PDB file of C-alpha atoms in Angstrom:
ATOM      1  CA  LYS N 241       0.180  -0.391   0.379  1.00 64.00           C
ATOM      2  CA  ALA N 242       1.325   3.388  -1.286  1.00 78.00           C
ATOM      3  CA  GLY N 243       1.800   6.095   1.972  1.00 92.00           C
ATOM      4  CA  VAL N 244       1.898   9.583   1.279  1.00 96.00           C
ATOM      5  CA  THR N 245       3.940  10.273  -1.706  1.00 97.00           C
ATOM      6  CA  GLN N 246       5.243  14.389  -1.348  1.00 98.00           C
ATOM      7  CA  THR N 247       6.980  16.553  -4.186  1.00 97.00           C
ATOM      8  CA  PRO N 248       9.047  17.490  -4.445  1.00 97.00           C
ATOM      9  CA  ARG N 249      11.173  16.412  -2.280  1.00 96.00           C
ATOM     10  CA  TYR N 250      13.851  19.716  -2.841  1.00 97.00           C
ATOM     11  CA  LEU N 251      13.075  23.234  -3.293  1.00 97.00           C
ATOM     12  CA  ILE N 252      15.253  26.228  -3.994  1.00 98.00           C
ATOM     13  CA  LYS N 253      13.534  29.248  -4.511  1.00 98.00           C
ATOM     14  CA  THR N 254      14.502  33.039  -4.487  1.00 98.00           C
ATOM     15  CA  ARG N 255      13.010  35.856  -2.100  1.00 98.00           C
ATOM     16  CA  GLY N 256       9.618  36.995  -3.988  1.00 98.00           C
ATOM     17  CA  GLN N 257       8.497  33.871  -5.637  1.00 98.00           C
ATOM     18  CA  GLN N 258       5.959  31.688  -5.475  1.00 98.00           C
ATOM     19  CA  VAL N 259       5.743  27.775  -5.163  1.00 98.00           C
ATOM     20  CA  THR N 260       3.571  25.441  -4.899  1.00 98.00           C
ATOM     21  CA  LEU N 261       3.833  21.263  -3.413  1.00 98.00           C
ATOM     22  CA  SER N 262       2.199  18.881  -4.196  1.00 98.00           C
ATOM     23  CA  CYS N 263       0.542  16.054  -2.241  1.00 98.00           C
ATOM     24  CA  SER N 264      -1.207  12.727  -3.160  1.00 97.00           C
ATOM     25  CA  PRO N 265      -2.448  10.549   0.563  1.00 96.00           C
ATOM     26  CA  ILE N 266      -2.890   6.779   0.971  1.00 94.00           C
ATOM     27  CA  SER N 267      -5.464   5.704  -1.092  1.00 92.00           C
ATOM     28  CA  GLY N 268      -9.142   5.917   0.405  1.00 89.00           C
ATOM     29  CA  HIS N 269      -8.198   9.031   2.852  1.00 90.00           C
ATOM     30  CA  ARG N 270     -10.231  11.664   2.170  1.00 90.00           C
ATOM     31  CA  SER N 271      -8.627  14.365   4.529  1.00 90.00           C
ATOM     32  CA  VAL N 272      -5.280  16.154   4.284  1.00 93.00           C
ATOM     33  CA  SER N 273      -3.780  18.138   6.028  1.00 93.00           C
ATOM     34  CA  TRP N 274      -0.312  20.412   5.492  1.00 96.00           C
ATOM     35  CA  TYR N 275       2.266  21.587   8.292  1.00 96.00           C
ATOM     36  CA  GLN N 276       5.390  23.457   8.425  1.00 97.00           C
ATOM     37  CA  GLN N 277       8.083  22.008  10.218  1.00 97.00           C
ATOM     38  CA  THR N 278      10.550  24.215  11.149  1.00 95.00           C
ATOM     39  CA  PRO N 279      14.190  24.508  14.224  1.00 90.00           C
ATOM     40  CA  GLY N 280      12.309  27.113  15.848  1.00 87.00           C
ATOM     41  CA  GLN N 281       8.322  27.075  16.235  1.00 90.00           C
ATOM     42  CA  GLY N 282       8.659  22.996  15.523  1.00 91.00           C
ATOM     43  CA  LEU N 283       5.477  21.372  14.064  1.00 94.00           C
ATOM     44  CA  GLN N 284       3.077  24.158  12.962  1.00 94.00           C
ATOM     45  CA  PHE N 285      -1.402  23.640  11.516  1.00 93.00           C
ATOM     46  CA  LEU N 286      -1.432  25.541   8.038  1.00 95.00           C
ATOM     47  CA  PHE N 287      -5.063  23.892   6.844  1.00 92.00           C
ATOM     48  CA  GLU N 288      -6.990  20.756   5.935  1.00 91.00           C
ATOM     49  CA  TYR N 289      -9.145  19.814   3.761  1.00 92.00           C
ATOM     50  CA  PHE N 290     -11.624  16.896   2.930  1.00 90.00           C
ATOM     51  CA  SER N 291     -13.706  16.302   0.051  1.00 89.00           C
ATOM     52  CA  GLU N 292     -12.544  19.462  -1.699  1.00 93.00           C
ATOM     53  CA  THR N 293     -13.588  22.053   1.196  1.00 93.00           C
ATOM     54  CA  GLN N 294     -11.240  24.030   3.554  1.00 92.00           C
ATOM     55  CA  ARG N 295     -12.057  22.264   6.909  1.00 88.00           C
ATOM     56  CA  ASN N 296      -9.690  24.635   9.034  1.00 87.00           C
ATOM     57  CA  LYS N 297      -6.404  26.875   9.091  1.00 90.00           C
ATOM     58  CA  GLY N 298      -3.979  27.830  11.058  1.00 91.00           C
ATOM     59  CA  ASN N 299      -2.034  31.394  12.234  1.00 91.00           C
ATOM     60  CA  PHE N 300      -0.473  32.028   8.806  1.00 96.00           C
ATOM     61  CA  PRO N 301      -0.685  34.882   6.288  1.00 96.00           C
ATOM     62  CA  GLY N 302      -2.787  34.590   3.542  1.00 96.00           C
ATOM     63  CA  ARG N 303       0.379  34.121   0.938  1.00 97.00           C
ATOM     64  CA  PHE N 304      -0.223  29.998   2.012  1.00 98.00           C
ATOM     65  CA  SER N 305      -2.433  28.848   0.531  1.00 97.00           C
ATOM     66  CA  GLY N 306      -3.736  25.146  -0.900  1.00 97.00           C
ATOM     67  CA  ARG N 307      -6.868  23.105  -2.675  1.00 97.00           C
ATOM     68  CA  GLN N 308      -7.974  20.152  -2.803  1.00 97.00           C
ATOM     69  CA  PHE N 309      -9.082  17.959  -5.756  1.00 97.00           C
ATOM     70  CA  SER N 310     -11.823  15.062  -5.777  1.00 95.00           C
ATOM     71  CA  ASN N 311      -9.219  12.221  -6.249  1.00 94.00           C
ATOM     72  CA  SER N 312      -8.240  14.060  -2.572  1.00 94.00           C
ATOM     73  CA  ARG N 313      -4.437  15.146  -3.805  1.00 97.00           C
ATOM     74  CA  SER N 314      -3.713  18.235  -2.551  1.00 98.00           C
ATOM     75  CA  GLU N 315      -1.767  20.900  -3.558  1.00 98.00           C
ATOM     76  CA  MET N 316      -0.525  23.850  -1.502  1.00 98.00           C
ATOM     77  CA  ASN N 317       1.041  27.135  -2.924  1.00 98.00           C
ATOM     78  CA  VAL N 318       3.507  30.131  -0.562  1.00 98.00           C
ATOM     79  CA  SER N 319       3.208  33.718  -2.839  1.00 96.00           C
ATOM     80  CA  THR N 320       6.031  35.691  -2.131  1.00 97.00           C
ATOM     81  CA  LEU N 321       8.145  34.209  -0.557  1.00 98.00           C
ATOM     82  CA  GLU N 322       9.920  35.466   2.316  1.00 98.00           C
ATOM     83  CA  LEU N 323      13.078  34.285   4.110  1.00 97.00           C
ATOM     84  CA  GLY N 324      11.386  32.904   7.812  1.00 96.00           C
ATOM     85  CA  ASP N 325       9.479  30.281   5.063  1.00 97.00           C
ATOM     86  CA  SER N 326      12.495  27.755   4.153  1.00 97.00           C
ATOM     87  CA  ALA N 327      11.189  24.859   6.439  1.00 97.00           C
ATOM     88  CA  LEU N 328       9.590  21.092   5.926  1.00 97.00           C
ATOM     89  CA  TYR N 329       6.580  20.585   4.480  1.00 98.00           C
ATOM     90  CA  LEU N 330       4.735  17.930   5.549  1.00 97.00           C
ATOM     91  CA  CYS N 331       1.437  16.886   4.323  1.00 96.00           C
ATOM     92  CA  ALA N 332      -0.689  13.893   5.975  1.00 94.00           C
ATOM     93  CA  SER N 333      -3.348  12.144   5.440  1.00 92.00           C
ATOM     94  CA  SER N 334      -6.667  10.566   7.867  1.00 87.00           C
ATOM     95  CA  ARG N 335      -9.273   8.018   6.585  1.00 80.00           C
ATOM     96  CA  GLU N 336     -11.565  10.156   7.332  1.00 69.00           C
ATOM     97  CA  THR N 337     -12.097  13.907   9.433  1.00 60.00           C
ATOM     98  CA  GLY N 338     -12.588  13.440  13.008  1.00 56.00           C
ATOM     99  CA  SER N 339     -10.996   9.870  13.214  1.00 58.00           C
ATOM    100  CA  ASN N 340      -9.198   8.256  16.316  1.00 64.00           C
ATOM    101  CA  TYR N 341      -6.250   7.031  14.416  1.00 69.00           C
ATOM    102  CA  GLY N 342      -4.066  10.309  13.598  1.00 75.00           C
ATOM    103  CA  TYR N 343      -2.204  10.648  10.721  1.00 85.00           C
ATOM    104  CA  THR N 344       0.263   8.522   8.380  1.00 91.00           C
ATOM    105  CA  PHE N 345       2.522  11.642   7.565  1.00 95.00           C
ATOM    106  CA  GLY N 346       4.333  12.292   3.918  1.00 96.00           C
ATOM    107  CA  SER N 347       8.194  12.114   3.575  1.00 96.00           C
ATOM    108  CA  GLY N 348       7.891  15.922   2.975  1.00 97.00           C
ATOM    109  CA  THR N 349       9.731  18.975   0.962  1.00 97.00           C
ATOM    110  CA  ARG N 350      12.716  20.457   2.043  1.00 97.00           C
ATOM    111  CA  LEU N 351      11.924  23.948   0.564  1.00 98.00           C
ATOM    112  CA  THR N 352      14.746  27.098   0.432  1.00 97.00           C
ATOM    113  CA  VAL N 353      14.331  30.317   0.137  1.00 98.00           C
ATOM    114  CA  VAL N 354      17.290  32.310  -0.376  1.00 97.00           C
TER     115      VAL N 354
ATOM    116  CA  GLN D 238      -4.171  29.387  22.740  1.00 63.00           C
ATOM    117  CA  LYS D 239      -3.671  25.798  22.971  1.00 69.00           C
ATOM    118  CA  GLU D 240      -1.014  24.661  24.181  1.00 89.00           C
ATOM    119  CA  VAL D 241       1.253  21.375  24.109  1.00 94.00           C
ATOM    120  CA  GLU D 242       4.259  21.055  26.188  1.00 94.00           C
ATOM    121  CA  GLN D 243       6.959  18.709  26.272  1.00 94.00           C
ATOM    122  CA  ASN D 244      10.014  18.044  27.782  1.00 83.00           C
ATOM    123  CA  SER D 245      12.917  19.547  25.844  1.00 74.00           C
ATOM    124  CA  GLY D 246      15.080  17.010  26.684  1.00 80.00           C
ATOM    125  CA  PRO D 247      17.571  15.910  25.351  1.00 91.00           C
ATOM    126  CA  LEU D 248      16.432  12.853  27.626  1.00 95.00           C
ATOM    127  CA  SER D 249      19.934  10.066  27.710  1.00 96.00           C
ATOM    128  CA  VAL D 250      18.964   6.818  28.639  1.00 97.00           C
ATOM    129  CA  PRO D 251      21.223   3.059  28.972  1.00 97.00           C
ATOM    130  CA  GLU D 252      19.783   1.258  26.305  1.00 97.00           C
ATOM    131  CA  GLY D 253      17.676  -1.871  28.867  1.00 97.00           C
ATOM    132  CA  ALA D 254      16.364   1.127  30.623  1.00 97.00           C
ATOM    133  CA  ILE D 255      12.346   2.378  30.636  1.00 97.00           C
ATOM    134  CA  ALA D 256      12.790   6.134  29.284  1.00 97.00           C
ATOM    135  CA  SER D 257       9.595   7.941  30.319  1.00 96.00           C
ATOM    136  CA  LEU D 258       8.312  10.396  28.073  1.00 97.00           C
ATOM    137  CA  ASN D 259       6.179  13.916  28.705  1.00 96.00           C
ATOM    138  CA  CYS D 260       3.689  16.101  27.888  1.00 96.00           C
ATOM    139  CA  THR D 261       0.831  18.684  29.450  1.00 96.00           C
ATOM    140  CA  TYR D 262      -1.450  20.132  27.054  1.00 94.00           C
ATOM    141  CA  SER D 263      -3.690  23.269  28.078  1.00 92.00           C
ATOM    142  CA  ASP D 264      -7.053  22.363  26.225  1.00 88.00           C
ATOM    143  CA  ARG D 265      -9.375  20.571  28.236  1.00 87.00           C
ATOM    144  CA  GLY D 266     -11.556  19.269  25.573  1.00 84.00           C
ATOM    145  CA  SER D 267      -9.140  17.658  24.237  1.00 86.00           C
ATOM    146  CA  GLN D 268     -10.112  14.763  22.800  1.00 84.00           C
ATOM    147  CA  SER D 269      -7.798  12.479  21.326  1.00 89.00           C
ATOM    148  CA  PHE D 270      -4.153  12.149  21.748  1.00 93.00           C
ATOM    149  CA  PHE D 271      -1.582  10.692  20.000  1.00 94.00           C
ATOM    150  CA  TRP D 272       3.048   9.882  19.889  1.00 96.00           C
ATOM    151  CA  TYR D 273       5.307  10.316  17.235  1.00 96.00           C
ATOM    152  CA  ARG D 274       8.303   9.689  16.550  1.00 97.00           C
ATOM    153  CA  GLN D 275      10.674  11.667  14.823  1.00 97.00           C
ATOM    154  CA  TYR D 276      14.569  10.254  12.963  1.00 96.00           C
ATOM    155  CA  SER D 277      16.600  12.765  11.866  1.00 93.00           C
ATOM    156  CA  GLY D 278      15.839  14.204   8.578  1.00 90.00           C
ATOM    157  CA  LYS D 279      12.804  12.129   8.423  1.00 93.00           C
ATOM    158  CA  SER D 280       9.075  12.836   8.947  1.00 95.00           C
ATOM    159  CA  PRO D 281       6.410  11.573  12.161  1.00 95.00           C
ATOM    160  CA  GLU D 282       5.854   8.678  12.180  1.00 94.00           C
ATOM    161  CA  LEU D 283       2.561   7.744  14.812  1.00 93.00           C
ATOM    162  CA  ILE D 284       3.448   4.612  17.060  1.00 93.00           C
ATOM    163  CA  MET D 285       0.780   5.520  19.818  1.00 92.00           C
ATOM    164  CA  PHE D 286      -2.510   6.984  20.467  1.00 91.00           C
ATOM    165  CA  ILE D 287      -5.179   7.111  23.178  1.00 93.00           C
ATOM    166  CA  TYR D 288      -8.456   8.375  23.734  1.00 87.00           C
ATOM    167  CA  SER D 289      -8.896   6.542  27.015  1.00 87.00           C
ATOM    168  CA  ASN D 290      -7.838   8.128  30.741  1.00 90.00           C
ATOM    169  CA  GLY D 291      -5.792   5.100  31.673  1.00 92.00           C
ATOM    170  CA  ASP D 292      -3.083   2.343  29.647  1.00 94.00           C
ATOM    171  CA  LYS D 293      -2.794   1.441  26.450  1.00 94.00           C
ATOM    172  CA  GLU D 294       0.456  -0.985  25.727  1.00 95.00           C
ATOM    173  CA  ASP D 295       1.437  -2.439  22.523  1.00 94.00           C
ATOM    174  CA  GLY D 296       5.041  -4.406  22.603  1.00 96.00           C
ATOM    175  CA  ARG D 297       7.668  -2.141  24.563  1.00 97.00           C
ATOM    176  CA  PHE D 298       5.767   1.320  24.619  1.00 97.00           C
ATOM    177  CA  THR D 299       2.544   2.192  27.082  1.00 97.00           C
ATOM    178  CA  ALA D 300       1.284   4.734  26.455  1.00 96.00           C
ATOM    179  CA  GLN D 301      -0.678   6.813  29.498  1.00 97.00           C
ATOM    180  CA  LEU D 302      -2.969   9.441  29.996  1.00 96.00           C
ATOM    181  CA  ASN D 303      -4.723  11.191  32.781  1.00 95.00           C
ATOM    182  CA  LYS D 304      -7.537  13.788  31.584  1.00 93.00           C
ATOM    183  CA  ALA D 305      -8.413  15.018  34.920  1.00 93.00           C
ATOM    184  CA  SER D 306      -4.101  16.632  35.529  1.00 94.00           C
ATOM    185  CA  GLN D 307      -4.360  16.861  31.406  1.00 95.00           C
ATOM    186  CA  TYR D 308      -1.135  14.734  31.369  1.00 95.00           C
ATOM    187  CA  VAL D 309      -0.454  11.972  28.951  1.00 96.00           C
ATOM    188  CA  SER D 310       3.291   9.911  28.613  1.00 96.00           C
ATOM    189  CA  LEU D 311       5.013   7.683  26.885  1.00 97.00           C
ATOM    190  CA  LEU D 312       7.403   4.329  28.304  1.00 97.00           C
ATOM    191  CA  ILE D 313       9.376   2.821  26.759  1.00 98.00           C
ATOM    192  CA  ARG D 314      10.894  -0.421  28.044  1.00 98.00           C
ATOM    193  CA  ASP D 315      14.027  -2.255  27.118  1.00 98.00           C
ATOM    194  CA  SER D 316      14.708   0.859  25.490  1.00 98.00           C
ATOM    195  CA  GLN D 317      17.026   0.462  22.285  1.00 97.00           C
ATOM    196  CA  PRO D 318      19.804   2.575  20.398  1.00 97.00           C
ATOM    197  CA  SER D 319      17.227   2.439  17.562  1.00 97.00           C
ATOM    198  CA  ASP D 320      15.280   4.044  19.474  1.00 97.00           C
ATOM    199  CA  SER D 321      17.258   7.102  19.404  1.00 97.00           C
ATOM    200  CA  ALA D 322      15.188   9.964  17.863  1.00 97.00           C
ATOM    201  CA  THR D 323      12.621  12.986  19.162  1.00 96.00           C
ATOM    202  CA  TYR D 324       9.076  11.689  20.266  1.00 97.00           C
ATOM    203  CA  LEU D 325       6.199  14.193  19.123  1.00 97.00           C
ATOM    204  CA  CYS D 326       3.176  14.783  21.667  1.00 96.00           C
ATOM    205  CA  ALA D 327       0.148  15.505  19.693  1.00 94.00           C
ATOM    206  CA  VAL D 328      -2.739  16.480  20.368  1.00 92.00           C
ATOM    207  CA  LYS D 329      -6.555  16.712  19.172  1.00 87.00           C
ATOM    208  CA  SER D 330      -9.300  18.651  19.838  1.00 74.00           C
ATOM    209  CA  GLN D 331     -13.257  17.566  19.873  1.00 66.00           C
ATOM    210  CA  GLY D 332     -14.858  18.037  16.787  1.00 62.00           C
ATOM    211  CA  GLY D 333     -14.452  16.619  13.171  1.00 59.00           C
ATOM    212  CA  SER D 334     -11.245  18.589  12.558  1.00 65.00           C
ATOM    213  CA  GLU D 335      -8.610  16.725  12.000  1.00 66.00           C
ATOM    214  CA  LYS D 336      -5.736  20.013  13.419  1.00 80.00           C
ATOM    215  CA  LEU D 337      -3.419  17.917  15.466  1.00 87.00           C
ATOM    216  CA  VAL D 338      -1.516  20.831  18.205  1.00 90.00           C
ATOM    217  CA  PHE D 339       1.881  19.476  18.411  1.00 93.00           C
ATOM    218  CA  GLY D 340       4.569  19.973  20.682  1.00 94.00           C
ATOM    219  CA  LYS D 341       8.128  20.569  20.246  1.00 93.00           C
ATOM    220  CA  GLY D 342       9.453  17.158  21.018  1.00 95.00           C
ATOM    221  CA  THR D 343      12.063  15.541  23.470  1.00 96.00           C
ATOM    222  CA  LYS D 344      14.673  14.609  21.922  1.00 95.00           C
ATOM    223  CA  LEU D 345      15.334  10.656  22.835  1.00 97.00           C
ATOM    224  CA  THR D 346      19.100   9.307  22.905  1.00 97.00           C
ATOM    225  CA  VAL D 347      19.619   6.028  23.814  1.00 97.00           C
ATOM    226  CA  ASN D 348      22.594   4.673  25.093  1.00 96.00           C
ATOM    227  CA  PRO D 349      24.453   1.125  23.657  1.00 94.00           C
TER     228      PRO D 349
END
């Protein structure tokens, strides 16, 4: 059974550019969430999607956005990149919203903004 | 602000010992509790979840939950060098959201 797939694994971008990250959840998982992980702040929730609808959003500026497609694949976009956006971006999927079974994380996308 | 606090560590134990990792949370409405293990350079991996007061055992791992004290812990028995990793406590609140609030993790080193 394939796990959560994130692409690309690594990205280097310049300040002011925008970036799109992709996440394919485990087959049958309809809930996809995104997290940002930095050494200083740890894992911070970005947003959650279920059945193409954003159900919850974390405390990030509007430059961070996302969407989910009908096949449950999700993308997140960061516009006008800042140096502080350098982080590991993790996608996670779960069977259904409201479950107690926790997430399965993908391998992440390491974004470096220079 | 709903918070999850963990001892930052690092925690160092000898091989074969019991490692005890602790976590407190501020939101009394929290419903489910998770422990993730993260090896350096890797993504978090779910090792246990618990949502009822008491203990839950899975192999060498035991999760303990005390909702009255807003406290959850993870015990690792017969610690192995391969257990050396950062352990993340995560809490989910009531409602249908899948949002997890994570602690900043405790780095565990098991010395051979």
